[in-house]
Amino acid sequence: MIFAIACAHILGIWVLMQVPAMREAMHQTSPMMVDLIAPPQPPEPALPPLPAPAPPRPVRPAPTPLPILAAPATTPAPAAAFLAPAPPAEPAPAPSPVAAPVPAAPPTAAGPPPRRMLPPTAVQYLVLPPVEVPRLSRRAGESGVVWLRVVVDVHGTPAQVQLQRSSGHARLDEQALWAMRQARFKPHTENGIPIELEVTAPIEYALE
């Protein structure tokens, strides 16, 4: 017990003896410079890249309007028409051989004048031929031109009607022959005398 108290006194004395030395050491120690360094700032988050601009859409050129096609104005053709062709060319007369003189014949009664070949434009109709497309021909789509050879007597009546060129359809040919027989012509005269004549008459059958 006494030993412990003695040790405590000795320790206290030693501490007191060390206090001046510690103070002197603290005065001799140079002051320390402390720099306060700001903590590094956290890096700013990187901005997401901007989306690439969409490529421009190709502009389609406006379609060129198709030209309006206009239907030609047509006049409806009649069911059948009587055509007037150009007059046929007359053949050049062949040179006649020189004949030996013959004795004069006694006078005889004058016969009918020779038949004349005339174009249809020189003939006048008093009654037109009743031309029409037959019903069966219309249904079958038949068309064409019929050429007729007509002999007109001195009274203007078709004395003979013959088929000169067919239309290619028997029904049209028959209708043209029948229609021309119903026609009546103005008698043709020369020097005041009625004469018989011959004409070539075409009749056209066209579908509307």
XYZ file of C-alpha atoms in Angstrom:
208
model
C 0.000 0.000 0.000
C 2.730 2.379 0.991
C 4.697 1.269 -2.019
C 1.854 2.130 -4.325
C 1.424 5.566 -2.876
C 5.127 6.197 -3.213
C 5.056 5.154 -6.881
C 2.157 7.508 -7.507
C 4.030 10.408 -6.017
C 7.097 9.625 -8.073
C 5.013 9.434 -11.281
C 3.332 12.740 -10.493
C 6.673 14.422 -9.874
C 8.028 13.080 -13.188
C 5.003 14.379 -15.040
C 5.400 17.800 -13.566
C 9.033 17.792 -14.578
C 8.074 16.952 -18.199
C 5.536 19.772 -18.608
C 8.076 22.591 -19.225
C 9.942 20.470 -21.783
C 6.701 19.752 -23.641
C 5.753 23.458 -23.701
C 9.157 24.409 -25.126
C 8.873 21.720 -27.753
C 5.432 23.015 -28.766
C 6.779 26.576 -29.129
C 9.695 25.383 -31.256
C 7.566 23.386 -33.604
C 6.857 25.400 -36.822
C 3.235 25.891 -37.664
C 1.834 23.504 -40.238
C 0.132 24.912 -43.308
C -2.978 23.060 -44.221
C -4.567 23.552 -47.612
C -8.140 22.639 -47.852
C -8.688 20.906 -51.192
C -12.177 20.782 -52.413
C -13.292 17.286 -53.085
C -13.448 16.507 -56.809
C -16.815 17.171 -58.288
C -18.542 14.131 -59.673
C -18.399 14.141 -63.499
C -21.492 15.466 -65.155
C -23.477 12.751 -66.781
C -22.828 12.692 -70.527
C -25.779 13.908 -72.561
C -27.274 11.242 -74.816
C -26.352 11.844 -78.478
C -29.019 13.600 -80.482
C -30.843 11.270 -82.847
C -29.683 11.569 -86.444
C -32.173 13.563 -88.543
C -34.442 11.365 -90.592
C -33.557 11.410 -94.296
C -36.002 13.537 -96.282
C -38.704 11.570 -97.959
C -38.347 11.505 -101.737
C -40.878 13.822 -103.294
C -42.754 11.966 -105.953
C -43.414 14.114 -109.016
C -47.048 14.731 -109.678
C -48.301 12.307 -112.332
C -48.568 13.851 -115.751
C -52.238 13.912 -116.707
C -52.983 11.805 -119.682
C -54.171 13.738 -122.654
C -57.891 13.714 -122.968
C -58.687 12.105 -125.931
C -61.699 13.746 -127.838
C -64.007 11.599 -129.927
C -64.234 12.859 -133.562
C -67.565 14.321 -134.455
C -69.157 12.055 -136.961
C -72.381 12.426 -138.807
C -74.445 9.225 -138.629
C -74.400 7.611 -142.023
C -77.769 6.836 -143.591
C -78.884 3.264 -143.766
C -78.127 3.225 -147.459
C -77.165 5.885 -149.908
C -77.350 6.141 -153.630
C -73.959 7.203 -154.926
C -73.202 9.076 -158.109
C -69.839 7.842 -159.469
C -67.697 9.705 -161.913
C -68.551 9.012 -165.538
C -66.567 6.095 -166.956
C -63.873 7.036 -169.402
C -64.988 6.470 -172.962
C -62.555 4.342 -174.970
C -60.770 6.107 -177.786
C -62.434 5.299 -181.096
C -60.424 2.909 -183.200
C -59.524 4.157 -186.656
C -62.024 2.802 -189.105
C -60.660 1.222 -192.277
C -61.323 3.023 -195.499
C -64.181 1.229 -197.165
C -64.845 1.122 -200.830
C -67.685 3.325 -201.969
C -70.994 1.516 -202.172
C -74.013 2.531 -204.093
C -76.493 4.609 -202.191
C -79.247 2.549 -200.597
C -82.814 3.595 -201.014
C -84.100 5.676 -198.108
C -85.628 3.610 -195.273
C -87.707 4.482 -192.263
C -85.665 6.046 -189.465
C -85.038 3.600 -186.592
C -84.690 4.407 -182.889
C -81.619 6.441 -182.007
C -78.719 4.473 -180.540
C -78.531 3.967 -176.772
C -76.410 6.516 -174.934
C -74.114 5.744 -171.985
C -74.471 8.567 -169.463
C -73.172 9.146 -165.926
C -75.715 9.048 -163.084
C -75.283 12.783 -162.556
C -76.906 13.362 -165.969
C -80.022 11.431 -164.922
C -82.857 12.971 -162.920
C -84.972 10.855 -160.608
C -88.701 11.288 -160.440
C -89.012 8.473 -157.848
C -85.975 7.512 -155.779
C -85.250 3.808 -155.238
C -86.500 2.724 -151.758
C -83.111 1.650 -150.380
C -82.897 0.194 -146.848
C -80.733 -2.334 -145.048
C -82.577 -5.647 -144.617
C -83.296 -6.625 -141.024
C -81.266 -9.831 -141.214
C -78.353 -7.964 -142.802
C -78.462 -5.402 -139.986
C -78.360 -8.156 -137.358
C -75.484 -9.865 -139.172
C -73.569 -6.571 -139.540
C -73.500 -6.749 -143.343
C -72.469 -3.661 -145.331
C -71.042 -2.847 -148.733
C -71.620 -1.206 -152.111
C -73.694 -2.732 -154.893
C -72.982 -1.607 -158.469
C -75.904 -1.869 -160.906
C -76.171 -1.503 -164.675
C -79.479 0.192 -165.493
C -81.080 0.661 -168.933
C -83.674 3.444 -168.887
C -86.208 3.464 -171.708
C -87.728 6.492 -173.414
C -90.469 6.640 -170.768
C -87.983 6.829 -167.842
C -88.673 3.275 -166.664
C -85.796 0.923 -165.726
C -86.125 -1.526 -168.578
C -83.157 -3.617 -167.452
C -81.423 -3.794 -164.079
C -78.377 -6.056 -163.817
C -75.818 -6.688 -161.092
C -72.473 -5.334 -162.271
C -70.464 -5.763 -159.001
C -71.610 -7.556 -155.865
C -71.342 -6.185 -152.346
C -70.316 -9.610 -151.094
C -73.701 -10.199 -149.442
C -76.583 -11.750 -151.377
C -79.272 -10.036 -149.284
C -77.861 -6.577 -150.041
C -77.542 -7.383 -153.752
C -81.160 -8.536 -153.965
C -82.439 -5.475 -152.100
C -80.519 -3.149 -154.435
C -81.902 -4.857 -157.557
C -85.458 -4.667 -156.233
C -85.118 -1.026 -155.133
C -83.730 0.121 -158.506
C -86.669 -1.503 -160.351
C -89.030 0.702 -158.304
C -87.266 3.906 -159.350
C -88.541 6.236 -162.091
C -86.424 8.607 -164.165
C -87.141 11.730 -166.105
C -87.032 10.761 -169.827
C -83.829 11.938 -171.440
C -84.176 13.813 -174.710
C -81.800 15.045 -177.375
C -83.023 17.618 -179.868
C -86.468 17.135 -178.380
C -86.488 13.363 -179.060
C -86.644 10.916 -176.085
C -83.792 8.419 -176.188
C -82.902 5.263 -174.298
C -79.861 5.500 -172.067
C -77.667 3.322 -169.886
C -76.139 4.267 -166.533
C -74.006 2.579 -163.872
C -75.493 3.221 -160.451
C -73.825 2.261 -157.117
C -75.908 1.807 -153.948
C -74.105 1.812 -150.592
C -75.338 -0.044 -147.516
C -73.708 1.225 -144.328
C -74.599 0.423 -140.720
C -75.123 3.385 -138.386
